[in-house]
Amino acid sequence: MTSTLDGAPPAVQFVDRAQALGAFKVSDATFYWLTRASAMLVLLILGGIIVTLAVGAWPAIQEFGPQFLWTQRWAPQLEPQPILGALGPIYGTLVTSAIAMAIAVPIGLGVAIFLTELCPPSLRQTFGGAIELLAGVPSIIYGMWGFFVLAPFLADTVQPALIRTFEGVPVLGDVFAGPPSYLSLFNASVVLAIMILPFITAISRDVFQTVPPMLKESAYGLGCTTWEVVRNVVIPYTRAGVLGGVMLALGRALGETMAVTFIIGNSFRITGSMFSPGTTISAAIASEFAEAGGVHQSALILLGLLLFFITFIVLACARLMLARLERNAGA
Amino acid sequence: MRSLYMRRRRFDAFVRALCWGAAALGLTALGLILFTLFWNGLAGLTPQVFTQMTPPPGASEGGLLNAIVGSLIMTGLGVALGAPLGMLAGTYLAEYGRFEKLSSVVRFINDILLSAPSIIIGLFVYGAVVVPMGGFSGLAGALALAVLVIPVVVRTTEDMLRLVPNPLREAASALGLPRSLVIRRVAYRAARTGIVTGVLLATARVAGETAPLLFTSLSNQFWNVDLTQSMANLPVTINNFVQSPYEYWRQLAWTGALVITLAVLSLNIIARVLGAERTGK
């Protein structure tokens, strides 16, 4: 069994072997528990986030109760008791994300279809790589660009045009009511849309590439046009994955801070107009947290907890859908 | 028949045009961002950016040295803390507990943490580290970044280890190697490039993160390498300078943004080249 290459006496070697095996056993067990503990750490982080935020938010929960959710007023300096409500930031978060998705999803899917079906094959790698790189650009860059370049452009040209177009139209007239503004929900939504665009494109491109070429070729062989192939083969095959990717992007838009903080105006009042300043949960936290104290700070942490729950649900749905796609691809 | 065919052709041409339009629009917008960034950033890219401290309000001289060094320290420390933990956790998911119920829970939670809003991580570290320590500190900033690094590395490590063919492990086990050595000597080596790629990607991701640093490390105007004190860093400095009325501060913000973007992009490119080499083999 044991080789005695070095010619050492068997008895001595037997002891060495036992020792060596013992050492192996210890290091083996240590390594196992080390990896297991690290895996538990992931759960611990989630638990830590929830507990820490809940503890931090407790004073605000006690102070305002469920009313916090539908109070619009945000008056941290009010004497003797500040009145704080989450309605403004929640409204802003949902509205900016919805507009951003409405702009970015069709364009992102269009670009992804372009990249997988229409683009000359020699350019696919280059464009695809460029889009993936852009998805990695830090969000503060988008925020800066929005603040210095996009906001003036939107306020001077796009907003007046929209206001003129929809003037007098019953509902839309109020939604696109003036005056144009550098700091507005609309501007923030456009920046968000541009920020999540490469993200949506990159994911949908990956998902579209999972379609077996044979399926597409059969459809082309039957005489389908490109659009018919996309509509009847690519999209049905990848529906779950595309939805998952869109939800991931939504999760990103909901929680994005730096891209919106500069140009949203940090106003807690809800007006019907897209061109008035507003705020989102993350923008409110980013701009007020460092100077806040007492129940004001606690209320901001409670906002953070709300944001965490909203994004948790959205991301959980996204992951479940992507998992379903993986199962399909595996089958 | 002919009219039906024409209608299909026409609709197809219409959709194609829309896709081309979307691609043109999207690429133009993104190209425009990079162009503005380089145009404005290069204008202020002088040696003094890398040799002088951040200027006080209204000054017309100064650089970003303390912010750059602070960012390097915090990013380095964050990755140094987060990457090993993430690698070990990823190892568990891929090697020991691949089919356990527990692993699928960990995997699911990890995927959610992967895309959780980074400002939430900032709030978490504020409550868990800044408050007990009694003040903003570079250490808190590094910990916030580490929490962001972990899920990325867990994910990539697991994926990469799963790509290692099982016969390699079986061969090593058949030679009598204990499980931990099979993993460390065989699986890690086979997956090395992929794991390194993951760590690089994680570094690129946290290097530009602003939100989690806003109220963990804060930022300041001074030279400071003491981890228990508030530490200057590029993203928060940019954040403060953008919203200021001083022309020179705004210029520095653009330059700083260019420096960060170049760093992040080159990390991404290196990671991709490494990844491509791997699949090319």
XYZ file of C-alpha atoms in Angstrom:
612
model
C 0.000 0.000 0.000
C 2.399 2.684 1.187
C 5.441 3.175 -0.941
C 8.765 3.427 0.822
C 10.662 5.399 -1.760
C 13.029 6.982 0.739
C 13.580 3.670 2.417
C 12.510 4.865 5.858
C 11.504 2.202 8.373
C 7.795 1.371 8.058
C 7.022 1.995 11.748
C 8.295 5.596 11.684
C 6.482 6.237 8.471
C 3.268 4.920 9.959
C 3.463 7.517 12.740
C 4.229 10.248 10.216
C 1.325 9.157 8.117
C -1.060 9.295 11.057
C 0.224 12.737 11.915
C -0.073 13.907 8.363
C -3.593 12.547 8.087
C -4.477 14.203 11.385
C -3.150 17.519 10.127
C -5.101 17.070 6.934
C -8.251 16.384 8.902
C -7.851 19.547 10.943
C -7.088 21.762 7.958
C -9.879 20.101 6.024
C -12.409 20.820 8.751
C -11.084 24.345 9.252
C -11.423 25.132 5.583
C -14.930 23.677 5.477
C -16.108 25.742 8.412
C -14.375 28.843 7.102
C -16.240 28.646 3.801
C -19.501 27.746 5.552
C -19.171 30.698 7.922
C -18.485 33.013 4.974
C -21.604 31.752 3.237
C -23.573 32.434 6.427
C -22.097 35.928 6.415
C -24.206 36.722 3.370
C -27.355 35.938 5.359
C -25.914 37.846 8.297
C -25.450 40.950 6.154
C -29.079 40.850 5.092
C -30.167 40.360 8.703
C -27.822 43.144 9.780
C -29.268 45.542 7.236
C -32.846 44.863 8.299
C -32.116 44.999 12.044
C -29.923 48.102 11.840
C -32.430 50.006 9.738
C -35.338 48.885 11.905
C -33.551 49.983 15.077
C -32.622 53.319 13.492
C -36.153 53.844 12.213
C -37.872 52.881 15.478
C -38.162 56.435 16.934
C -39.817 57.604 13.723
C -42.156 54.610 13.638
C -43.233 55.364 17.205
C -43.600 59.050 16.491
C -45.558 58.945 13.241
C -46.992 55.430 12.977
C -48.567 54.292 9.725
C -49.566 57.902 8.980
C -45.968 58.387 7.834
C -46.896 56.615 4.609
C -49.577 59.058 3.490
C -48.453 62.352 4.998
C -47.183 64.740 2.390
C -45.791 67.410 4.675
C -42.047 67.338 5.407
C -41.196 69.910 8.064
C -38.163 68.763 10.071
C -37.642 72.194 11.659
C -41.213 72.614 12.897
C -41.577 73.513 16.605
C -42.417 71.905 18.970
C -42.793 68.679 16.976
C -41.528 68.114 13.422
C -44.081 66.698 10.987
C -42.607 64.244 8.536
C -44.311 62.160 5.858
C -43.067 59.821 3.163
C -45.662 60.487 0.489
C -43.529 62.988 -1.471
C -40.426 60.821 -1.777
C -42.452 57.658 -2.461
C -44.382 59.468 -5.192
C -41.155 60.837 -6.678
C -39.435 57.447 -6.590
C -42.317 55.684 -8.327
C -42.930 58.428 -10.899
C -39.296 58.912 -11.932
C -38.750 55.154 -12.165
C -41.933 54.689 -14.197
C -41.020 57.428 -16.689
C -37.430 56.213 -16.896
C -38.600 52.669 -17.614
C -41.118 53.911 -20.194
C -38.274 55.629 -22.047
C -35.467 53.127 -21.522
C -37.220 49.762 -21.993
C -38.383 50.249 -25.617
C -35.098 51.890 -26.627
C -33.012 49.319 -24.751
C -34.881 46.402 -26.316
C -34.569 48.086 -29.712
C -30.821 48.390 -29.302
C -30.596 44.774 -28.123
C -32.558 43.573 -31.178
C -30.321 45.735 -33.328
C -27.235 44.168 -31.780
C -28.401 40.570 -32.134
C -30.287 40.672 -35.453
C -29.516 43.734 -37.549
C -26.018 44.916 -36.786
C -23.302 43.811 -39.240
C -21.587 40.861 -37.508
C -18.182 42.528 -37.621
C -19.461 45.392 -35.456
C -21.481 43.300 -32.975
C -18.600 42.588 -30.625
C -17.445 46.195 -30.610
C -20.865 47.707 -29.944
C -21.803 45.013 -27.473
C -18.574 45.518 -25.552
C -18.987 49.293 -25.599
C -22.496 48.998 -24.166
C -21.276 46.702 -21.399
C -18.500 49.126 -20.528
C -20.986 51.988 -20.357
C -23.114 49.952 -17.964
C -20.123 50.101 -15.620
C -19.660 53.878 -15.646
C -20.277 55.197 -12.106
C -23.703 56.774 -11.700
C -22.308 60.065 -10.398
C -20.954 60.689 -13.912
C -24.502 60.454 -15.282
C -25.668 62.752 -12.502
C -23.016 65.366 -13.300
C -23.729 65.216 -16.991
C -27.433 65.587 -16.291
C -26.786 68.585 -14.084
C -24.412 70.470 -16.376
C -25.538 69.434 -19.855
C -28.881 67.684 -20.023
C -30.923 69.796 -17.596
C -30.233 73.110 -19.403
C -31.006 71.438 -22.744
C -34.272 69.933 -21.499
C -35.383 73.127 -19.777
C -34.597 75.345 -22.772
C -35.874 73.212 -25.638
C -37.711 70.000 -24.761
C -39.867 71.241 -21.909
C -41.212 74.368 -23.666
C -42.044 72.249 -26.699
C -43.954 69.738 -24.583
C -45.745 72.508 -22.703
C -46.831 74.132 -25.965
C -47.936 70.818 -27.467
C -50.107 69.757 -24.578
C -51.475 73.152 -23.566
C -55.239 72.895 -23.112
C -55.359 69.112 -23.425
C -57.407 67.940 -20.390
C -55.107 65.664 -18.365
C -51.800 65.925 -20.196
C -51.973 69.706 -20.015
C -51.626 69.468 -16.240
C -48.969 66.778 -16.351
C -46.839 68.893 -18.699
C -47.592 72.231 -17.060
C -44.936 74.938 -17.003
C -42.809 76.769 -16.231
C -39.777 74.849 -17.547
C -37.261 74.078 -14.839
C -33.683 72.903 -14.482
C -34.613 70.949 -11.389
C -37.541 68.670 -12.049
C -38.924 65.148 -11.877
C -38.893 65.021 -15.660
C -35.194 65.848 -15.944
C -34.329 63.294 -13.285
C -36.356 60.642 -15.115
C -34.530 61.291 -18.387
C -31.124 60.969 -16.699
C -32.272 57.763 -15.008
C -33.461 56.444 -18.359
C -30.074 57.122 -19.954
C -28.337 55.506 -16.999
C -30.314 52.237 -17.103
C -30.290 52.069 -20.897
C -26.931 50.271 -21.248
C -27.949 47.996 -18.387
C -31.208 46.920 -20.064
C -29.446 46.551 -23.404
C -26.640 44.430 -21.988
C -29.008 42.049 -20.169
C -31.482 41.696 -23.047
C -28.631 41.078 -25.442
C -27.335 38.278 -23.232
C -30.832 36.861 -22.974
C -31.508 37.103 -26.727
C -28.284 35.256 -27.390
C -29.621 32.213 -25.530
C -32.087 31.551 -28.368
C -30.812 28.507 -30.266
C -29.803 29.632 -33.774
C -31.645 26.652 -35.221
C -35.004 27.982 -34.033
C -34.371 31.332 -35.661
C -33.017 29.774 -38.836
C -36.077 27.561 -39.170
C -38.303 30.609 -38.925
C -36.235 32.486 -41.492
C -36.346 29.389 -43.662
C -40.141 29.478 -43.582
C -39.965 32.988 -44.997
C -40.427 35.021 -41.828
C -39.221 38.602 -41.840
C -36.785 39.787 -39.162
C -39.601 41.336 -37.189
C -41.655 38.141 -37.345
C -38.703 36.110 -36.117
C -38.189 38.507 -33.209
C -41.906 38.673 -32.440
C -42.702 34.964 -32.753
C -39.471 33.184 -31.867
C -37.012 35.342 -29.951
C -39.415 37.113 -27.611
C -41.587 34.105 -26.684
C -38.440 32.074 -26.019
C -36.863 34.740 -23.801
C -39.941 36.310 -22.232
C -39.081 35.399 -18.644
C -35.486 36.520 -19.037
C -36.382 39.855 -20.595
C -38.934 40.509 -17.859
C -36.340 39.572 -15.249
C -33.814 41.943 -16.800
C -36.374 44.733 -16.916
C -37.203 44.166 -13.263
C -33.496 44.275 -12.362
C -33.278 47.593 -14.165
C -36.351 48.772 -12.280
C -34.688 47.808 -9.013
C -31.730 49.873 -10.064
C -33.834 52.875 -11.055
C -35.783 52.780 -7.792
C -32.678 52.874 -5.643
C -30.463 55.100 -7.755
C -29.088 58.031 -5.816
C -26.348 59.972 -7.511
C -27.894 60.215 -10.964
C -30.969 61.994 -9.649
C -29.866 63.935 -6.560
C -28.357 66.891 -8.446
C -31.305 67.651 -10.671
C -34.456 66.630 -8.863
C -34.673 69.727 -6.695
C -35.293 68.026 -3.350
C -38.825 69.317 -2.882
C -41.292 67.224 -0.901
C -44.400 68.860 -2.348
C -46.446 66.893 -4.827
C -47.725 68.940 -7.730
C -49.295 67.182 -10.683
C -46.690 68.569 -13.072
C -43.663 66.675 -14.325
C -41.739 69.919 -14.645
C -41.839 70.838 -10.982
C -39.110 69.836 -8.567
C -39.627 66.715 -6.487
C -37.570 64.204 -4.597
C -36.990 60.473 -4.400
C -36.334 58.384 -1.312
C -32.653 58.011 -2.077
C -32.208 61.674 -3.064
C -33.878 62.770 0.177
C -31.547 60.563 2.212
C -28.462 61.662 0.271
C -29.119 65.368 0.617
C -30.440 65.521 4.185
C -28.943 62.655 6.137
C -25.558 64.120 7.018
C -27.121 67.221 8.602
C -30.138 65.530 10.169
C -30.497 64.621 13.830
C -33.039 63.060 16.161
C -36.386 62.098 14.744
C -35.544 63.694 11.372
C -32.653 61.284 10.917
C -34.766 58.410 12.137
C -37.442 59.294 9.571
C -34.800 59.228 6.829
C -33.709 55.769 7.976
C -37.361 54.700 7.894
C -37.497 55.951 4.295
C -34.429 53.810 3.609
C -36.180 50.793 5.133
C -39.197 51.392 2.895
C -36.924 51.641 -0.141
C -35.230 48.418 0.862
C -38.554 46.590 1.078
C -39.730 47.936 -2.275
C -36.506 47.018 -4.059
C -36.325 43.665 -2.250
C -39.703 42.668 -3.670
C -38.861 43.905 -7.167
C -35.470 42.193 -7.165
C -36.889 38.974 -5.766
C -39.397 38.842 -8.648
C -36.581 39.603 -11.089
C -34.421 36.774 -9.771
C -37.286 34.283 -9.823
C -37.961 35.094 -13.465
C -34.301 34.862 -14.440
C -34.063 31.546 -12.602
C -36.984 30.260 -14.636
C -35.145 31.216 -17.824
C -32.053 29.351 -16.657
C -34.129 26.260 -15.981
C -35.593 26.515 -19.491
C -32.142 26.887 -20.997
C -30.920 23.897 -18.995
C -33.803 21.657 -20.055
C -51.138 37.314 -51.714
C -48.831 39.964 -53.038
C -50.392 42.699 -50.940
C -50.057 40.590 -47.791
C -46.403 40.011 -48.572
C -45.848 43.718 -49.214
C -47.536 44.570 -45.952
C -45.289 42.202 -44.031
C -42.231 43.597 -45.782
C -43.263 47.148 -45.068
C -43.926 46.470 -41.402
C -40.603 44.705 -41.121
C -38.811 47.668 -42.676
C -40.617 49.953 -40.243
C -39.495 47.934 -37.192
C -35.957 47.687 -38.538
C -35.885 51.448 -38.936
C -37.102 51.828 -35.359
C -34.341 49.546 -34.089
C -31.714 51.419 -36.071
C -33.155 54.634 -34.672
C -33.055 53.297 -31.116
C -29.453 52.184 -31.568
C -28.466 55.543 -33.045
C -30.257 57.441 -30.275
C -28.866 55.306 -27.482
C -25.303 55.271 -28.766
C -25.413 59.022 -29.446
C -26.609 59.816 -25.927
C -23.965 57.597 -24.369
C -21.261 58.837 -26.717
C -22.222 62.403 -25.866
C -21.734 61.705 -22.157
C -18.240 60.349 -22.711
C -17.405 63.217 -25.062
C -18.501 65.902 -22.554
C -16.636 64.090 -19.819
C -13.389 63.975 -21.767
C -13.791 67.508 -23.143
C -14.356 69.094 -19.749
C -12.141 66.731 -17.816
C -9.087 67.035 -20.024
C -9.292 70.823 -19.836
C -8.347 70.667 -16.171
C -6.030 67.681 -16.210
C -2.780 69.223 -15.037
C -0.003 67.750 -12.888
C -1.185 69.785 -9.905
C -4.353 67.679 -9.798
C -2.171 64.825 -8.600
C 0.196 66.803 -6.387
C -1.952 69.285 -4.446
C -4.671 69.036 -1.823
C -8.302 69.909 -2.523
C -8.659 73.687 -2.451
C -10.717 75.719 0.048
C -13.828 77.525 -1.274
C -13.061 80.236 -3.796
C -9.426 79.291 -4.335
C -8.146 79.005 -7.871
C -5.367 76.556 -7.176
C -5.308 73.040 -5.846
C -5.675 69.436 -6.834
C -7.278 66.216 -5.745
C -4.308 64.422 -4.167
C -5.876 63.719 -0.782
C -9.128 62.589 -2.390
C -7.350 60.251 -4.811
C -5.226 58.734 -2.051
C -8.266 58.375 0.220
C -10.201 56.638 -2.529
C -7.292 54.280 -3.205
C -6.986 53.395 0.483
C -10.694 52.810 1.013
C -11.201 50.903 -2.228
C -8.092 48.811 -1.563
C -9.124 48.021 1.984
C -12.724 47.333 0.977
C -11.621 44.857 -1.676
C -8.994 43.323 0.632
C -11.705 42.681 3.231
C -14.553 41.750 0.943
C -12.856 39.663 -1.745
C -11.496 36.821 0.474
C -14.816 36.514 2.307
C -16.693 36.495 -0.969
C -14.329 33.888 -2.401
C -14.773 31.596 0.601
C -18.548 31.961 0.484
C -18.552 31.305 -3.255
C -16.406 28.233 -2.634
C -18.954 26.865 -0.186
C -21.808 27.392 -2.632
C -19.948 25.769 -5.521
C -18.070 22.958 -3.769
C -19.519 21.866 -0.454
C -23.126 22.909 -0.532
C -23.894 22.901 -4.208
C -27.162 21.018 -3.805
C -28.105 22.034 -0.278
C -31.349 23.839 0.438
C -29.351 26.357 2.456
C -27.164 27.191 -0.526
C -30.110 28.104 -2.697
C -31.287 30.488 0.032
C -27.821 32.037 0.298
C -27.631 32.295 -3.482
C -30.996 34.048 -3.661
C -30.164 36.515 -0.883
C -26.757 37.155 -2.426
C -28.335 37.977 -5.780
C -30.597 40.472 -4.058
C -27.729 42.081 -2.159
C -25.896 42.264 -5.485
C -28.389 44.800 -6.779
C -29.602 46.365 -3.535
C -29.441 50.175 -3.603
C -25.979 51.208 -2.444
C -27.355 54.045 -0.330
C -29.029 51.396 1.843
C -25.605 49.860 2.457
C -24.467 53.339 3.500
C -27.322 53.590 6.005
C -26.538 50.093 7.303
C -22.868 50.886 7.910
C -23.825 54.231 9.425
C -25.989 52.441 11.976
C -23.651 49.499 12.518
C -20.246 51.222 12.499
C -20.390 55.024 12.465
C -22.773 55.409 15.409
C -20.972 52.933 17.717
C -17.565 54.374 16.744
C -18.787 57.864 17.443
C -17.976 59.498 14.127
C -17.407 59.296 10.400
C -14.278 57.377 9.492
C -12.321 55.983 6.595
C -12.731 52.535 8.123
C -16.523 52.808 7.936
C -16.212 53.813 4.287
C -13.990 50.823 3.568
C -16.444 48.494 5.346
C -19.345 49.871 3.292
C -17.372 49.149 0.127
C -16.503 45.667 1.415
C -20.218 44.916 1.875
C -20.688 45.891 -1.777
C -17.748 43.774 -2.931
C -18.843 40.542 -1.224
C -21.935 39.692 -3.328
C -20.125 40.352 -6.612
C -17.211 38.091 -5.680
C -19.504 35.372 -4.267
C -21.360 35.257 -7.548
C -18.347 35.194 -9.860
C -16.382 32.737 -7.718
C -19.290 30.309 -7.641
C -19.863 30.605 -11.384
C -16.193 30.116 -12.150
C -15.751 27.117 -9.848
C -18.794 25.506 -11.424
C -17.065 25.676 -14.790
C -14.204 23.528 -13.494
C -14.773 20.033 -14.941
C -15.621 17.425 -12.324
C -13.147 14.796 -13.621
C -10.351 17.115 -12.415
C -11.729 16.931 -8.877
C -12.341 13.208 -9.150
C -8.780 12.620 -10.306
C -7.410 14.595 -7.367
C -9.684 12.784 -4.910
C -8.658 9.446 -6.360
C -5.052 10.303 -5.550
C -6.124 10.621 -1.938
C -6.205 14.376 -1.638
C -8.521 15.651 1.100
C -11.463 17.770 -0.051
C -10.005 21.094 1.036
C -6.806 20.438 -0.896
C -8.753 19.331 -3.955
C -10.405 22.737 -3.839
C -7.334 24.782 -3.071
C -4.788 23.021 -5.222
C -6.947 21.954 -8.145
C -10.220 23.836 -8.431
C -8.798 27.245 -7.488
C -5.966 26.878 -9.966
C -8.266 25.881 -12.770
C -10.585 28.817 -12.041
C -7.913 31.376 -11.151
C -8.333 33.768 -14.086
C -12.092 33.802 -13.677
C -11.899 34.535 -9.962
C -9.390 37.339 -10.539
C -11.710 38.757 -13.193
C -14.519 38.791 -10.659
C -12.412 40.638 -8.104
C -11.400 43.214 -10.735
C -15.036 43.742 -11.706
C -15.973 44.174 -8.063
C -13.164 46.727 -7.653
C -14.394 48.617 -10.689
C -17.884 48.640 -9.268
C -16.995 50.078 -5.874
C -14.321 52.496 -7.107
C -16.960 54.922 -8.328
C -19.565 54.378 -5.610
C -20.642 57.621 -4.008
C -23.836 56.970 -2.102
C -22.416 54.540 0.484
C -19.581 56.944 1.326
C -21.743 60.035 1.822
C -22.336 59.325 5.481
C -19.746 56.720 6.333
C -16.408 58.301 5.500
C -17.827 61.720 4.608
C -15.005 63.738 3.060
C -12.748 66.620 3.964
C -10.232 69.081 2.632
C -7.169 67.687 4.333
C -4.471 65.116 4.033
C -5.502 62.213 6.209
C -4.478 58.574 6.196
C -5.809 57.838 9.695
C -8.573 55.280 9.221
C -10.435 56.314 12.355
C -10.985 59.824 11.018
C -13.157 61.112 8.215
C -11.274 60.546 4.979
C -11.336 62.501 1.723
C -12.371 60.523 -1.350
C -12.976 61.267 -4.990
C -16.695 60.499 -5.414
C -17.881 62.533 -2.428
C -15.495 65.355 -3.329
C -17.018 65.432 -6.808
C -20.478 65.372 -5.271
C -19.634 68.418 -3.124
C -17.863 70.325 -5.877
C -20.573 69.849 -8.518
C -23.141 71.664 -6.437
C -20.836 74.545 -5.545
C -20.890 78.007 -7.113
C -17.100 78.129 -7.580
C -15.843 77.771 -11.116
C -12.597 76.113 -10.075
C -14.361 73.546 -7.925
C -16.623 72.611 -10.826
C -13.597 72.226 -13.058
C -11.980 69.937 -10.505
C -15.211 67.930 -10.309
C -15.030 67.236 -14.059
C -11.369 66.305 -13.824
C -12.037 64.015 -10.878
C -14.921 62.407 -12.748
C -12.604 61.769 -15.693
C -9.996 60.190 -13.402
C -12.597 57.871 -11.834
C -14.106 56.921 -15.173
C -10.708 56.135 -16.672
C -9.834 53.997 -13.657
C -13.157 52.134 -13.763
C -13.052 51.631 -17.518
C -9.481 50.334 -17.495
C -10.298 47.890 -14.667
C -13.281 46.699 -16.702
C -11.202 46.329 -19.842
C -8.448 44.397 -18.051
C -11.098 42.110 -16.545
C -12.641 41.529 -19.959
C -9.314 40.824 -21.634
C -8.493 38.305 -18.904
C -11.934 36.742 -19.295
C -11.553 36.557 -23.075
C -8.161 34.881 -22.755
C -9.768 32.288 -20.522
C -12.549 31.413 -22.919
C -10.140 31.620 -25.848
C -8.024 28.804 -24.479
